[in-house]
Amino acid sequence: MTIHPLIERLSLEEKASLVSGFAFWNTTAVESAGIPALVLSDGPHGVRRQEEGGDHLGINAARPSTAFPTASASASSWDRDLLATMGAALGVEARALGVDVLLGPGVNIKRSPLCGRNFEYFSEDPLLSGELGAAWVRGLRTHGVGASVKHYVANDQETDRMKISAEVDERTLREIYLKAFQRVIEKSSPATVMASYNAVNGEPVVSSHRLLTQILRDEWGYDGLVVSDWGAAASDVVAAVRAGLDLDMPGTGAGSAALIEAVRCGALDEAILDRAAARVAELAVTLVAGRAGTVTTFDAETHHALAREIAEQSAVLLKNDGVLPLSAEAEGAIAVIGEFARTPRFQGAGSSHIIPTRLDNALDAIRRRAGEREVIFEPGFTLDGRADSDLVDQAVATAQAASDVLVFLGLPPEDESEAFDRSSMDLPGDQLELLRRVAAVNERVTVILSNGGVVSVEPWRGTVAAILEIWLGGEAVGSATASLLFGDTNPSGKLAETIPLSLGDTPSFHNFPGDGRTVLYGERIYVGYRHYDSVGRDVAYPFGHGLSYTSFEYDDLRADVVGNALEVRVRVTNTGLRDGAEAVQFYSVPPASEEDRPAHELVAFEKVFVEAGGSHLITTRIPLGDLDYWSSRSRTWVRGTGIYTIQVAASSRDVRAQVGIELAGTECAPPLTLDSAMGEWFADAEGAVALQELMTQFATQGAGEWDEATLPLVMPMPLRTILPMAASKLPFPALGDLLLQRLAELRLAGREAPERGATLT
Ligand code: BGC
């Protein structure tokens, strides 16, 4: 192996110091070789630049930066362009704040609504997560800033995240958990991948050669840098580097000492250290060179406006019985109830915590927008969770006298954070009691929800007229909310995760968050809608659901194979009176295959803006490979043969049209063995001949004369069991050998099946 020119003159100590970082947010500079230090910072929805007092839990101060909507919000936009624009704005801020690598995006899968970090993740679906994550990375890169797609892989809970082992079968890992990362890597080549704290199937990710080298590099062709989550490699940096880790963060000095010692005593091949050091050096040189001539400030006002636009595009109108949009010209007062209207919840806690440049609250924005209408505010509850009956009584009295009632509810800040999970999907009891009493006195109640992970709406959704989910919508969420409520912006967000009726319905319910040592991914590939739609379970609001103030119709759907992809076209018409955007979803229903498949899976999506009365022809391209499943038997991706039904849908439960298309697959029949069923042998042309010949010659008296009633009983039996009984004239081992040998001959000759009753030759 040739040594990279950047490191060829470096001492062992210098190389080790590159691979194990320098400080909390910096890599080591080797000035004599022209290798600068990289600055890394969290991410992912703002730039958390700490100049001193570094910490990875959101405790110490950081410089102000724009707090964009968190990932559970931005994912609900279903808008790649918007995510790319957000990435680009983050790139500008990262440059202005001296950051080379922004630690994001988070593409872990929302396996359970309880994961404390769901606000930092996009979706329960890997295609949506991967597409949006890739768009974000591409945007960031336009300013020469590197991304760190995280947390690779199966870090889908916070409970015991530093020691738990996710027990995941290979197919599930490939189709769900790895797939989001694979997509980001293939579509955006992120500068770094962050290896997570947890283990997968007993092996810590950070020291898994299979995950860090075989899959990531050898299979996917990733040539960027692999960095540890903060402290993930600290206990055995040598094993981690041997497995494929390039950068151990944060730097403490202990890591490089361990690496030097390991090379000296022969426990680590120096060539492996060289490779890692070269990747760090190369990335540092490239990214730091990109600093030259870039901005030193950013336009906080413009970015605030962008944060607002993203928040507007990300809110999901879950329900609307006609009370929205509000009108400034209508009669009567607007009651604004709930402390969150005045004190917005706009981000989650932990390493992604941002000091915003400014903060809008919905109450002020509603007052500004309501014109002459009276707006009366009642806090209704306190953020410290103490029940206060006076606050409730006042809110009820105000609601009773008002024409429109807006109730701002949400999760308390301490519920959603890195490092722990939620224990329930419910809103706090005092908020539910407030809502119960308010909804009892006014029929025009709109609930506005502030939460990162989904909350249970089932107990109360029937008692209110409208529900607007605004998520943790970033620093401009307050003004965005007023714009949506008054119809200045037409809602177009759709759920990137299902809202189930109850926690007990969630597929991971019995296996979350594990026993402290392991967590079994027992629901397998049936995460989110893949489960609910396959078993027909009712949900509160399905994956992909979101209303608008206008309506859309879909027609003229067609699908054609063009090259190596399906080209699918559909016309979307805005049949209402307002301009609006629609997230159009395409699902595939696969043909029957040798392995179970979900009822349907998202294979493409497009967000389109259509003027009132106008139409838009959408064309989307689905690479045929995106229809494949991971075959547990052949340990590779295969495509089933048969008719694929491509659905165009407004949500996973609102399929508007579908079209079938026949595709030749790559599935090959499993090889016939003595463990194959008699039915499988008879279904195979040559297997049937070989078996028939054998039976003719060696059948037990009376065997083989199966009638219609007995055939279903014997056909599923493995030959190893049925053959010794059915053909007892020759002892089984010899019988089996003979059969396999005859099959091999027939396969080789590829000749026509002999007549029934022919004897073995
Ligand atoms: C988190 C990462 C974060 C890192 C640095 C860790 O605790 O899991 O997401 O990027 O700290 O703050």
PDB file of C-alpha atoms and ligand atoms in Angstrom, residues 24-25 42 48 55-57 103 117 120 150-151 161 194 197 229-230 351 418, ligand 1:
ATOM      1  CA  PHE A  24     -13.880  18.499  22.218  1.00  0.00           C
ATOM      2  CA  TRP A  25     -14.636  19.930  18.777  1.00  0.00           C
ATOM      3  CA  ASP A  42     -23.613  19.927  16.211  1.00  0.00           C
ATOM      4  CA  ARG A  48     -24.081  24.856  17.858  1.00  0.00           C
ATOM      5  CA  ASP A  55     -20.160  19.503  25.895  1.00  0.00           C
ATOM      6  CA  HIS A  56     -22.258  17.087  23.936  1.00  0.00           C
ATOM      7  CA  LEU A  57     -25.463  17.315  25.940  1.00  0.00           C
ATOM      8  CA  LEU A 103     -22.878  16.884  12.794  1.00  0.00           C
ATOM      9  CA  ARG A 117     -34.567  11.845  19.963  1.00  0.00           C
ATOM     10  CA  GLU A 120     -33.925  14.849  15.467  1.00  0.00           C
ATOM     11  CA  LYS A 150     -25.608   9.802  12.072  1.00  0.00           C
ATOM     12  CA  HIS A 151     -26.002   7.644  14.104  1.00  0.00           C
ATOM     13  CA  ARG A 161     -27.854   3.805  24.051  1.00  0.00           C
ATOM     14  CA  MET A 194     -20.835   8.925  12.576  1.00  0.00           C
ATOM     15  CA  TYR A 197     -22.678   4.117  20.630  1.00  0.00           C
ATOM     16  CA  ASP A 229     -20.025   9.389  18.240  1.00  0.00           C
ATOM     17  CA  TRP A 230     -18.560  11.380  21.101  1.00  0.00           C
ATOM     18  CA  SER A 351     -26.534  18.067  21.736  1.00  0.00           C
ATOM     19  CA  GLU A 418     -31.126  13.061  23.955  1.00  0.00           C
TER      20      GLU A 418
HETATM   21  C1  BGC B   1     -24.644  12.707  20.224  1.00  0.00           C
HETATM   22  C2  BGC B   1     -24.299  13.130  18.811  1.00  0.00           C
HETATM   23  C3  BGC B   1     -23.595  14.451  18.849  1.00  0.00           C
HETATM   24  C4  BGC B   1     -22.363  14.311  19.711  1.00  0.00           C
HETATM   25  C5  BGC B   1     -21.580  15.596  19.833  1.00  0.00           C
HETATM   26  C6  BGC B   1     -23.456  12.752  21.173  1.00  0.00           C
HETATM   27  O1  BGC B   1     -23.880  12.628  22.479  1.00  0.00           O
HETATM   28  O2  BGC B   1     -25.171  11.397  20.203  1.00  0.00           O
HETATM   29  O3  BGC B   1     -25.473  13.231  18.049  1.00  0.00           O
HETATM   30  O4  BGC B   1     -23.283  14.838  17.541  1.00  0.00           O
HETATM   31  O5  BGC B   1     -22.753  13.959  21.025  1.00  0.00           O
HETATM   32  O6  BGC B   1     -22.293  16.524  20.569  1.00  0.00           O
END
